[in-house]
Every structure is written in C-alpha cells, then in structure tokens.
Short mmCIF file of C-alpha atoms and ligand atoms in Angstrom, two decimals:
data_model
loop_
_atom_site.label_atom_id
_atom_site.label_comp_id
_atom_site.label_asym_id
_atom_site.label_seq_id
_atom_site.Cartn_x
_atom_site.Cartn_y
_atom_site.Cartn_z
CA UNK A 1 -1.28 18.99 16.92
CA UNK A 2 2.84 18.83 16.41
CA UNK A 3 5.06 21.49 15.37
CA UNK A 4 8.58 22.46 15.01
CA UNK A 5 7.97 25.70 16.23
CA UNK A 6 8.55 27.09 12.51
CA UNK A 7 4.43 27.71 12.11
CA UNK A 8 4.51 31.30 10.59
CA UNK A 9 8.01 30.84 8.15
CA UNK A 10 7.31 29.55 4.54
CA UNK A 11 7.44 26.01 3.86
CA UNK A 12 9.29 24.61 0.95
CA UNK A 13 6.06 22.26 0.83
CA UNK A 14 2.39 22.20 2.26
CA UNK A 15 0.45 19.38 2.10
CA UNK A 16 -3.25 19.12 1.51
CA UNK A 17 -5.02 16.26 3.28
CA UNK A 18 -3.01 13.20 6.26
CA UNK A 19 -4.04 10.24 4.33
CA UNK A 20 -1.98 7.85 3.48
CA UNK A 21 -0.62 9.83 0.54
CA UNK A 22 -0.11 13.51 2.45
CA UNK A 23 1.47 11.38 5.58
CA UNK A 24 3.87 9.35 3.20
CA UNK A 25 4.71 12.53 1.07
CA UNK A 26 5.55 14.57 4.37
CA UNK A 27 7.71 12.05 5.32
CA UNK A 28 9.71 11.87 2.03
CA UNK A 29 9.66 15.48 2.21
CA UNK A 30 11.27 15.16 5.49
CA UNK A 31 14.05 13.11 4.33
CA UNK A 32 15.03 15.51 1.89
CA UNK A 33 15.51 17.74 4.67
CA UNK A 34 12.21 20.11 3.10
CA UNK A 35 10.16 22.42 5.76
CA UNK A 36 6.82 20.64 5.33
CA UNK A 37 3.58 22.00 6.93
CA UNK A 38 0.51 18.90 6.36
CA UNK A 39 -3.16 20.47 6.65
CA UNK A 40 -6.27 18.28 6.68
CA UNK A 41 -9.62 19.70 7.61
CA UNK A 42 -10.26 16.08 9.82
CA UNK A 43 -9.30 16.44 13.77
CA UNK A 44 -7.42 13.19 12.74
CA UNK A 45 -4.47 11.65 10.65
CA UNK A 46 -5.10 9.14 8.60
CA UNK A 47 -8.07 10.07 5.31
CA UNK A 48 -10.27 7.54 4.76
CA UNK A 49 -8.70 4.95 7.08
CA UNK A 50 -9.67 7.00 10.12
CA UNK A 51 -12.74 8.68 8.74
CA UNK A 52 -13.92 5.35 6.94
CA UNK A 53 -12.68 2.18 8.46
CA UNK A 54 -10.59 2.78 11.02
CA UNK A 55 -11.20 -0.94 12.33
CA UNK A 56 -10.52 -3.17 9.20
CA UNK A 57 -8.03 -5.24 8.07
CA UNK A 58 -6.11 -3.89 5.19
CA UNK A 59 -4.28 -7.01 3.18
CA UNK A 60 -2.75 -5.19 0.31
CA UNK A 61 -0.18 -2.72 1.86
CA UNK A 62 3.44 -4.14 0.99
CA UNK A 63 5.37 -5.46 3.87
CA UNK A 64 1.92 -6.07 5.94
CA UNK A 65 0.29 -9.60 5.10
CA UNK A 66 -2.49 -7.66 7.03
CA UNK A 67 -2.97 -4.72 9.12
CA UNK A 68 -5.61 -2.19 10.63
CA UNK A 69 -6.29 0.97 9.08
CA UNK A 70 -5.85 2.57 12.53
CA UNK A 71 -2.25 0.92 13.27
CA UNK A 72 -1.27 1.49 9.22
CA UNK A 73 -2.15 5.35 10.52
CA UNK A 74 -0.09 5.18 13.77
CA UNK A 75 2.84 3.49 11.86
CA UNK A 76 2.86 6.24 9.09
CA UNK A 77 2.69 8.93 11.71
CA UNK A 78 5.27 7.59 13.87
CA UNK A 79 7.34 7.71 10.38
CA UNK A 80 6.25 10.80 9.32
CA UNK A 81 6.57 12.90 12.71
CA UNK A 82 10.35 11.58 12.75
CA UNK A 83 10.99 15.07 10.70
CA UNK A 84 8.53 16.66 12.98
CA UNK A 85 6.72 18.52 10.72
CA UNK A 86 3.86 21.18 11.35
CA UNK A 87 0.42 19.52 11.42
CA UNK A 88 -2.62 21.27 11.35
CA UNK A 89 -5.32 19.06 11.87
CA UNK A 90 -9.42 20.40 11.92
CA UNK A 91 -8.30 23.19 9.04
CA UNK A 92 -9.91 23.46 6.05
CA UNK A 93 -7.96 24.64 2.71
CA UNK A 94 -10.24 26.84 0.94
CA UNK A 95 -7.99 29.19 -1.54
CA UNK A 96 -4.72 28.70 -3.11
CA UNK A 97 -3.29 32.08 -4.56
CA UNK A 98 0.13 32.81 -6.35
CA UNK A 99 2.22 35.41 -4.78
CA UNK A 100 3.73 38.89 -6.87
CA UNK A 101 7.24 36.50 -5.97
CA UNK A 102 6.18 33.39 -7.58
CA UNK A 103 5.53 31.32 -3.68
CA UNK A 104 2.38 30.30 -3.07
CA UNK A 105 -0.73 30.91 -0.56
CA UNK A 106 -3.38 28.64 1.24
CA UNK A 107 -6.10 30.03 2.46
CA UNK A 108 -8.31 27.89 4.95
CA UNK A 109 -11.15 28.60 7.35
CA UNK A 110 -8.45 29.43 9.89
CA UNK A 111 -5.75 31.46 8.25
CA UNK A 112 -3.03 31.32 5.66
CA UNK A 113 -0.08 29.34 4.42
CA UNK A 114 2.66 30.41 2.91
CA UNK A 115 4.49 28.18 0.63
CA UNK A 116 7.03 28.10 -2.56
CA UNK A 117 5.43 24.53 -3.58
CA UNK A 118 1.99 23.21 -2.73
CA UNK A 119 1.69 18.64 -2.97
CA UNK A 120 -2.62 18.28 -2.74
CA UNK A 121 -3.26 14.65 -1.53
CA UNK A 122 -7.13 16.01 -0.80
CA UNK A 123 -8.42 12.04 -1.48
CA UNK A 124 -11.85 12.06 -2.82
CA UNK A 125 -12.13 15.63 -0.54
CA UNK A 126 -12.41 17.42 3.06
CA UNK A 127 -14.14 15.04 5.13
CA UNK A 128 -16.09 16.66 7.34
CA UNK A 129 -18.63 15.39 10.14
CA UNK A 130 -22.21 14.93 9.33
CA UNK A 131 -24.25 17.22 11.48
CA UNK A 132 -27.68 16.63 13.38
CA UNK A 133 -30.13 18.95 11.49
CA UNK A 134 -31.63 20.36 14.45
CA UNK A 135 -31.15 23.62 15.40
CA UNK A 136 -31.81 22.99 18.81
CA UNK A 137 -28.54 20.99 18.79
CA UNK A 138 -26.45 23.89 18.03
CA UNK A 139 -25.81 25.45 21.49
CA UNK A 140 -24.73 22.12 22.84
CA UNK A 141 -21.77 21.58 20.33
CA UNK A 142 -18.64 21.43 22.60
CA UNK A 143 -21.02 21.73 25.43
CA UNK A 144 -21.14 17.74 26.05
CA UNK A 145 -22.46 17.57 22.39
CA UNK A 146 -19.42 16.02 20.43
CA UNK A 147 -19.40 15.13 16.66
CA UNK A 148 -15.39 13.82 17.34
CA UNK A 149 -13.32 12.94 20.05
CA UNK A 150 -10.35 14.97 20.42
CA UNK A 151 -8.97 13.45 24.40
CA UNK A 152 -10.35 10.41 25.56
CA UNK A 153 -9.05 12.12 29.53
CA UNK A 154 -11.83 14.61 28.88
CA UNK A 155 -14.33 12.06 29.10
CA UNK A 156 -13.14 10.43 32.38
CA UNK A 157 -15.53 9.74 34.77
CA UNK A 158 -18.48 10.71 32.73
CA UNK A 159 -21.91 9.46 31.60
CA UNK A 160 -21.51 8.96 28.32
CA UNK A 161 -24.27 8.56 25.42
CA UNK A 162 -22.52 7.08 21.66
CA UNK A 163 -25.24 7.34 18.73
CA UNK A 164 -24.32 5.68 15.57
CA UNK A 165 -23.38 2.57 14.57
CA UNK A 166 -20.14 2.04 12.14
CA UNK A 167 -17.19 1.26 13.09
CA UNK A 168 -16.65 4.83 15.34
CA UNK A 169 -19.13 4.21 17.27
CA UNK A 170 -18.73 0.99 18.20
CA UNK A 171 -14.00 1.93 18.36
CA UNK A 172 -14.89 4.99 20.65
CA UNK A 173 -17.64 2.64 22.84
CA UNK A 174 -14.77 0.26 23.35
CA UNK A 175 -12.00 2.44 23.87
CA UNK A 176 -13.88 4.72 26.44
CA UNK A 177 -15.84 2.44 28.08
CA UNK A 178 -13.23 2.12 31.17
CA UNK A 179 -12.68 5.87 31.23
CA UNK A 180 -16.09 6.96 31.03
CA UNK A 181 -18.68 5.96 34.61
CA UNK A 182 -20.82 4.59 32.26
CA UNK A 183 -21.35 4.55 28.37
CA UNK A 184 -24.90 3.68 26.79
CA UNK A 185 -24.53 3.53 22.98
CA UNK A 186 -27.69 3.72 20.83
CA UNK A 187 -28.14 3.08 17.20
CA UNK A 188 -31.54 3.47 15.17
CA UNK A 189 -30.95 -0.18 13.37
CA UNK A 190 -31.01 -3.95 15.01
CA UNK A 191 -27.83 -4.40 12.48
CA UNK A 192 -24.44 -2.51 13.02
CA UNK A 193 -22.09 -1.58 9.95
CA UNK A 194 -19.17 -2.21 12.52
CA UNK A 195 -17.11 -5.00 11.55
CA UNK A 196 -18.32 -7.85 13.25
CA UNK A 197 -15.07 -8.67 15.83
CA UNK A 198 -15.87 -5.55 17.21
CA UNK A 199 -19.95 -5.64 17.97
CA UNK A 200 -19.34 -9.09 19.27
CA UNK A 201 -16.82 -7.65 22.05
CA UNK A 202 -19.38 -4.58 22.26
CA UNK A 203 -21.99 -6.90 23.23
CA UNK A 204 -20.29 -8.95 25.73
CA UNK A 205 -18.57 -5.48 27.41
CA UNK A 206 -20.57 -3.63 30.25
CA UNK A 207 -21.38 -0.93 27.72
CA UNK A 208 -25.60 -0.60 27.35
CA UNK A 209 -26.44 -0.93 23.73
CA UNK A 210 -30.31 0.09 23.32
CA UNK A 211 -31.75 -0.68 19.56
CA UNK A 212 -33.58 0.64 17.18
CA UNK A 213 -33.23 3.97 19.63
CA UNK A 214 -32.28 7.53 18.22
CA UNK A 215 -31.76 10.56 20.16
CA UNK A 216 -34.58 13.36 20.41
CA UNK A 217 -32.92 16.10 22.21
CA UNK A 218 -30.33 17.01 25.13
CA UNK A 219 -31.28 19.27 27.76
CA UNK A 220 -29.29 20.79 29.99
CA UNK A 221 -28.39 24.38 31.75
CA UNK A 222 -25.34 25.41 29.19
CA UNK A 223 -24.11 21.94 29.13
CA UNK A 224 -25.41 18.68 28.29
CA UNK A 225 -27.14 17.32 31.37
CA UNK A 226 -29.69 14.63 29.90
CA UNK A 227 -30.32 12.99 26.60
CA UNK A 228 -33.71 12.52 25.51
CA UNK A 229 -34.05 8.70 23.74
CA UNK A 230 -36.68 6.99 21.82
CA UNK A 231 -37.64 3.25 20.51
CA UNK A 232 -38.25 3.99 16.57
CA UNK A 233 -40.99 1.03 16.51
CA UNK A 234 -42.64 2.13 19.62
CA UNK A 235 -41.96 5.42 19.79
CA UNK A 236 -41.65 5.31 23.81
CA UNK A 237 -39.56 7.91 24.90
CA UNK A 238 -37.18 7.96 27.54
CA UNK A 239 -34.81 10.70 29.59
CA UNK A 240 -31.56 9.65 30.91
CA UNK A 241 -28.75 11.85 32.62
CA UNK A 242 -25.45 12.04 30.51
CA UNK A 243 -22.42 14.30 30.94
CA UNK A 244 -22.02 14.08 27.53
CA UNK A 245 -23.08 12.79 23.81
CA UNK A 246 -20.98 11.81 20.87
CA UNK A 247 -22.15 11.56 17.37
CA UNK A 248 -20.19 9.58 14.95
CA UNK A 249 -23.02 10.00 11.86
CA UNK A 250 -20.29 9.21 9.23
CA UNK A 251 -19.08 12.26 6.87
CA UNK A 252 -19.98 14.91 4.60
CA UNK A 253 -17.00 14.22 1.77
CA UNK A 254 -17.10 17.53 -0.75
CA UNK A 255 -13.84 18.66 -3.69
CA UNK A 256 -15.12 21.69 -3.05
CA UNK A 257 -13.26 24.84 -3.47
CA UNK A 258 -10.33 22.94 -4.98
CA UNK A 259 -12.29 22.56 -8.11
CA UNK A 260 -12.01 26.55 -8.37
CA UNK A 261 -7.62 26.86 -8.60
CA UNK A 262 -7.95 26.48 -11.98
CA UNK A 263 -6.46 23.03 -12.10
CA UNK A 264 -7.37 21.17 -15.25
CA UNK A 265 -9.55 18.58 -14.11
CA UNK A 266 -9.99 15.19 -15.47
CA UNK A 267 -14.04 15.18 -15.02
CA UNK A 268 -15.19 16.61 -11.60
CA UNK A 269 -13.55 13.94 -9.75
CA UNK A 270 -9.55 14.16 -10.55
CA UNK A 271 -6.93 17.05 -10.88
CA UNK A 272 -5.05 15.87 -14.15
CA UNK A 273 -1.01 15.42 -13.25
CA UNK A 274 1.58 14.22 -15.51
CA UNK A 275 3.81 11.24 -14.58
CA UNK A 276 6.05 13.52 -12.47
CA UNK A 277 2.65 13.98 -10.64
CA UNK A 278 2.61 17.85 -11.57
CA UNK A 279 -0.46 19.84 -12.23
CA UNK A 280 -0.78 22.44 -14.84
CA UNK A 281 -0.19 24.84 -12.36
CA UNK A 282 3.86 25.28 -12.06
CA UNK A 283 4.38 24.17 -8.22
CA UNK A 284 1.41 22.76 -7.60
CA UNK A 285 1.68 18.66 -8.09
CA UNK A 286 -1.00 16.21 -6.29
CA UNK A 287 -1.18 12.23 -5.57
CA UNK A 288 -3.01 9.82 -4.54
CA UNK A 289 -6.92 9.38 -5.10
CA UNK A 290 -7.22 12.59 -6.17
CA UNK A 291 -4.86 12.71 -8.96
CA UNK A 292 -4.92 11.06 -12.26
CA UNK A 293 -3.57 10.71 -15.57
CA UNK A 294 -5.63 11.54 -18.58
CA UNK A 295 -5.99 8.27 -20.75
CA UNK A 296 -5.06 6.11 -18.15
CA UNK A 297 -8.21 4.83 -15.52
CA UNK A 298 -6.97 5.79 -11.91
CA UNK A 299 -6.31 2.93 -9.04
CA UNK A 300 -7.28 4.50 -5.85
CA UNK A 301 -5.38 2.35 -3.71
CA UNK A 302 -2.97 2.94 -1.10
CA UNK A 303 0.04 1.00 -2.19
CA UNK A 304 -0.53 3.34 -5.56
CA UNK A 305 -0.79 6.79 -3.79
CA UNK A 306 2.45 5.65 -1.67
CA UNK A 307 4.14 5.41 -4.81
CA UNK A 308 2.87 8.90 -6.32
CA UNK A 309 3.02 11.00 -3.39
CA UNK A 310 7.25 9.66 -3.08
CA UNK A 311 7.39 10.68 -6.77
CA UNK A 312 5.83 13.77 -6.79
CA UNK A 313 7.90 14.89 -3.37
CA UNK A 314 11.06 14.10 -5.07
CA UNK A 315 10.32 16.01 -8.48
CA UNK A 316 9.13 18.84 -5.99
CA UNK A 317 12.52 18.56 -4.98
CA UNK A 318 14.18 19.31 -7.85
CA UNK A 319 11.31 21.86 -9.01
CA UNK A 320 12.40 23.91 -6.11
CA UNK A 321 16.20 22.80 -6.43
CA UNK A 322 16.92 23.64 -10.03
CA UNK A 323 19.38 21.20 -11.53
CA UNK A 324 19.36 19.06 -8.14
CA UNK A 325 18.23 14.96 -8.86
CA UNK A 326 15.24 13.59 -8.12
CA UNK A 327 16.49 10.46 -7.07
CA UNK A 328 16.74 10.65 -3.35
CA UNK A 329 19.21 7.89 -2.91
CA UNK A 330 18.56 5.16 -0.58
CA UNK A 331 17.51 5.67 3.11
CA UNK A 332 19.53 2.64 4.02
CA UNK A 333 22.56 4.27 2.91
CA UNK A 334 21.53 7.30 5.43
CA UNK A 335 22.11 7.93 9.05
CA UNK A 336 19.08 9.16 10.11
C1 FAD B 401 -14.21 1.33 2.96
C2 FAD B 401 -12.91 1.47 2.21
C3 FAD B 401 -12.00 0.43 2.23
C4 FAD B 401 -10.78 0.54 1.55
N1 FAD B 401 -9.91 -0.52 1.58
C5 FAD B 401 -8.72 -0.41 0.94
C6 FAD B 401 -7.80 -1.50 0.93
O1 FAD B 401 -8.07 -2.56 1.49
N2 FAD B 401 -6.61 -1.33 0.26
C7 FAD B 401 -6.28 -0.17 -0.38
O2 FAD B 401 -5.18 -0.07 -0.93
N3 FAD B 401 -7.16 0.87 -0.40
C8 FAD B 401 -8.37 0.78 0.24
N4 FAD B 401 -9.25 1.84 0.20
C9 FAD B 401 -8.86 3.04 -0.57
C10 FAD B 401 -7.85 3.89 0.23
O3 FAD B 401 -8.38 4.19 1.51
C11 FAD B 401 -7.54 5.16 -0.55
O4 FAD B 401 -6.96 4.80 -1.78
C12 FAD B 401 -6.58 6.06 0.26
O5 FAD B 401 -7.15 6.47 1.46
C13 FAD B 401 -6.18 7.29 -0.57
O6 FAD B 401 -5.33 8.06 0.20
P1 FAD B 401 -5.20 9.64 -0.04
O7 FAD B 401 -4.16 10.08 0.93
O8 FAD B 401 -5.02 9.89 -1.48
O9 FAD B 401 -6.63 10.26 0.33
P2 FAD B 401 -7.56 10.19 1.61
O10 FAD B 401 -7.30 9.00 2.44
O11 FAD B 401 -8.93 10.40 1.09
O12 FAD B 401 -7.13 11.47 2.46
C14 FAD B 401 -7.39 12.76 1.96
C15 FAD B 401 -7.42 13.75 3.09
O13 FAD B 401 -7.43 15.06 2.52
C16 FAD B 401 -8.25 15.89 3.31
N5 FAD B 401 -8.70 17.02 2.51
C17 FAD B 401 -9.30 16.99 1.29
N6 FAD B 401 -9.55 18.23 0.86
C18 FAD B 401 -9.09 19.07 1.83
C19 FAD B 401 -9.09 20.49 1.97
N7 FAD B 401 -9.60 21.31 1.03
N8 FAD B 401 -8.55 21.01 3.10
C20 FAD B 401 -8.03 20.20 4.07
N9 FAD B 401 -8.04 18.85 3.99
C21 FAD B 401 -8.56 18.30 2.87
C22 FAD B 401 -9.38 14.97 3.75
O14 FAD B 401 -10.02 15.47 4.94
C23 FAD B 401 -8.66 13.64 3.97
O15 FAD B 401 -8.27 13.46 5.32
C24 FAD B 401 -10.47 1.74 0.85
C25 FAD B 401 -11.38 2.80 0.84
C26 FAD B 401 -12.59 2.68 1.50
C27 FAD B 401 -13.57 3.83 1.48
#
C-alpha cells in the first residue's frame, strides 16, 4: 500500500496487525524518528473497525463525542502515514525467529521481515475472509468473484451482484452504486445486521435488494459472466448477467501461529506483558486486545490499547536505545 522506499532494510520496529493499536503505535514510533514497517493480513487498515463495524458510531474515543469506525480509521491513518511508514496490507505473519545477532525475523505467507524489535497488536487475531465452500467457486476468485474490494475504479461501469448483509455489504452497495451500471445486492434473511441508517438509505437508493435470495453459482468463460440466484422459501431459481460478484460473508478470526513463539500466554486468548507492555521474549512487547496483564482482567477497548501501544513504543525506544528515556516529550513542543 505506502512505503518509504526502505522495504528490504531492517526496521527498528514491525508491527503486527493496523488496528487501532498497530496504527497508533506506528505513529508514535514515527515520532521518535523509528523505521517502522506495520503488517496486517486484512487488505485494509483499521482491525475490527473495518473488518467488524466499519459503519457505527463509536462514543468512547477521547476527543470524539462520537465518531465512525471508518473515519476513526481514516483519521489514524492520515496520522500515522505522516512518518510514512511501510505498510503491508493482505500479509499474513506466520513465524517470528531470533537471529545468530540478536534482531529479529517475521515470517508471513509472503516473505520475511527483518527487525531488531517486534510490537504485536494482532487484536483477537488475523482476520481473514470467510470463504464460499464450493469448489466450483474457486476458479472465479479474482475473476469477477471478489471476497474484498481493493479499487472501487475497477468496478466502474459494471454489473455488479453484493451477497451478504452486515454492514459491508450494505457500505460497499452504497458506495459503488454510482460507479457500478447497476448493483443488485442479495441477502438470504428479510432482516439486515447493517445498522439501520444505512438499510434505510439502501432501500430508498436505485440499488435492487432481492430477499431471502442466496447465490447458487457463477458461470462464465474465465470470468464471471452470470450469477445464478435463488428464493430460499421457494426455491425458484433465477440467472442474471453480472460482470462481477462480491462476497462480504464476515471473517474467519484465528491466534493462530502466534500461539507457537513461545510467548507465555495468559490462557489461549492473551500474550502476558508486563506494565512496560513487554513479553517474555526480550524485544518482543504487544498491546492492545491481545495483550494482558496476569492478575489484572483485560479492557479491550480502544481508548485502552491507544494508551498501551504509546507505552510499549516508547519503552521499545529505550529497549533499543540503551540508557535513552522513555518519555517522548510533548509533540506540542515539536516542529513536526
Ligand atoms: C462490534 C464491536 C464494537 C466495538 N465497539 C467499541 C466501542 O464502541 N469502543 C471501544 O473502545 N471499543 C469497541 N470495540 C473493541 C475495539 O474494536 C477493540 O478494542 C480494538 O479494535 C482493539 O484494537 P487492536 O488494534 O488491539 O486489535 P484489532 O482491531 O483486532 O486489530 C488487530 C489486527 O491484527 C491483525 N493480525 C492479527 N494477527 C495477525 C497476523 N498473524 N498477521 C498479520 N496480521 C494479523 C488482524 O488482521 C487485525 O487487523 C468493539 C468491538 C466490536 C467487535
């Protein structure tokens, strides 16, 4: 997505998972003028907000009486990507391994990492798109069958088949509905999990919303040429022409391989830190949902994981600045 054209150098840090904690950390990481790489296995910034209500109104972020999860996203971006640091979006971490000189490597489904300090803000894990189980899908993926949306531009002009109905199906009907020729969205219930603001504008928009309909099967010659429909009371079937399908069926969430580093865990759930938010491995620290404290019963909330992904950035810091201070000083009192 963005880099500073340092991609194969070490980074002083690399941080696991852009949700609010990785996205906040980078940017303190930034200000202390650290060579930060962020690496989340979602085509997206943003953790749960994007993955998991990207349309809601947060009320408990300081400084925001209220505010979307989407625009909290866009605002910490804007913030972070100040320092422009190397994002590597739709990359999964799957290894980390210490180095015969003491840095550290990543290892994810699409290379390696090199870093001499390692901040995992992984959340409650990779989130990655649930999958039709079809075989006969497969061919299609990228092929007009889409389980994200990576440029709304590619979509231009198209007829355009949504299935689901949360809040990404109903954002992406919206927000492509005057790009695409036409957009039909279908969802197997009567009732949408959207939030409500939203279906009402999707049902008074020129988008076709067909319930209780799920998809059957695409056809096409390579690519996606038609979309094979059905009523799930009636079962009647029907074929329409599309240029192309997207699939928002929610996410697959997993802790996976991190488990394995030989972090001690609190549970299954949380990778113990101490309160300079450091793991038992030397280097390695982690904030946000996924870290917690043993004795003391974790608050997996955003404000919180804020607060411990600045702390544990600024005792990285000093970690790889022996004798430096932790304290950053104030950002008002910099020129930036
Ligand atoms: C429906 C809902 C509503 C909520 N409402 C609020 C609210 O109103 N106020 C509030 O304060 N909090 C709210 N929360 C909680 C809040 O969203 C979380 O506390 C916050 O997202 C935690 O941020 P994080 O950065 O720690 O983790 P996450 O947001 O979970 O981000 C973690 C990221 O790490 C990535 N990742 C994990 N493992 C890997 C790996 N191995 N490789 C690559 N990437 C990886 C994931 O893909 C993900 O993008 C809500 C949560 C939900 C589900």
């Amino acid at each position: 997505m963005h880099s500073n054209g340092n991609g194969n150098g070490i980074c002083d840090v690399t941080i696991i998972g852009a949700g609010p904690a990785g996205l906040f950390g980078a940017f303190y990481a930034g200000l202390r003028e650290l060579k930060v790489k962020i690496v989340d296995a979602l085509d997206e910034p943003g953790g749960q907000l994007a993955a998991l209500y990207p349309e809601k109104f947060i009320y408990d972020v300081p400084g925001y009486p209220r505010i979307i999860a989407r625009d909290l996203v866009k605002c910490l971006v804007d913030q972070t990507m100040m320092w422009k640091p190397i994002m590597s979006l739709g990359e999964r971490v799957q290894n980390l391994n210490r180095n015969p000189d003491g840095t550290l490597t990543l290892v994810s489904n699409r290379g390696e990492h090199h870093s001499r300090s390692v901040l995992i803000c992984g959340g409650v894990g990779a989130f990655t798109p649930k999958k039709l189980p079809s075989p006969e899908f497969v061919p299609y993926e990228n092929k007009g069958l889409y389980y994200s949306v990576k440029e709304k531009s590619a979509f231009r002009g198209k007829n355009l088949l949504i299935v689901g109905g949360g809040d990404s199906a109903v954002d992406w009907a919206l927000n492509l509905k005057d790009y695409a020729r036409h957009v039909t969205l279908i969802h197997r219930r009567d009732q949408f999990r959207a939030v409500q603001s939203a279906v009402t504008e999707l049902m008074h928009s020129d988008v076709e919303v067909k319930t209780p309909y799920e998809l059957k099967a695409v056809g096409g010659n390579s690519q996606v040429q038609t979309a094979t429909i059905f009523d799930n009371r009636t079962k009647e079937e029907m074929t329409i022409p599309v240029d192309a399908v997207i699939l928002t069926l929610g996410f697959n969430v997993d802790l996976g391989p991190i488990k394995e580093w030989g972090l001690d865990m609190i549970g299954t759930r949380y990778i113990k830190v101490n309160r300079k938010m450091e793991t038992n491995i030397p280097g390695v620290y982690a904030a946000g949902d996924i870290g917690a404290e043993e004795g003391i019963e974790p608050l997996n909330l955003i404000a919180v994981a804020f607060s411990q992904a600045c702390m544990a950035v600024n005792y990285m810091y000093q970690y790889l600045n022996p004798g430096a201070k932790a304290f950053p000083g104030h950002s008002s009192e910099k020129k930036l």
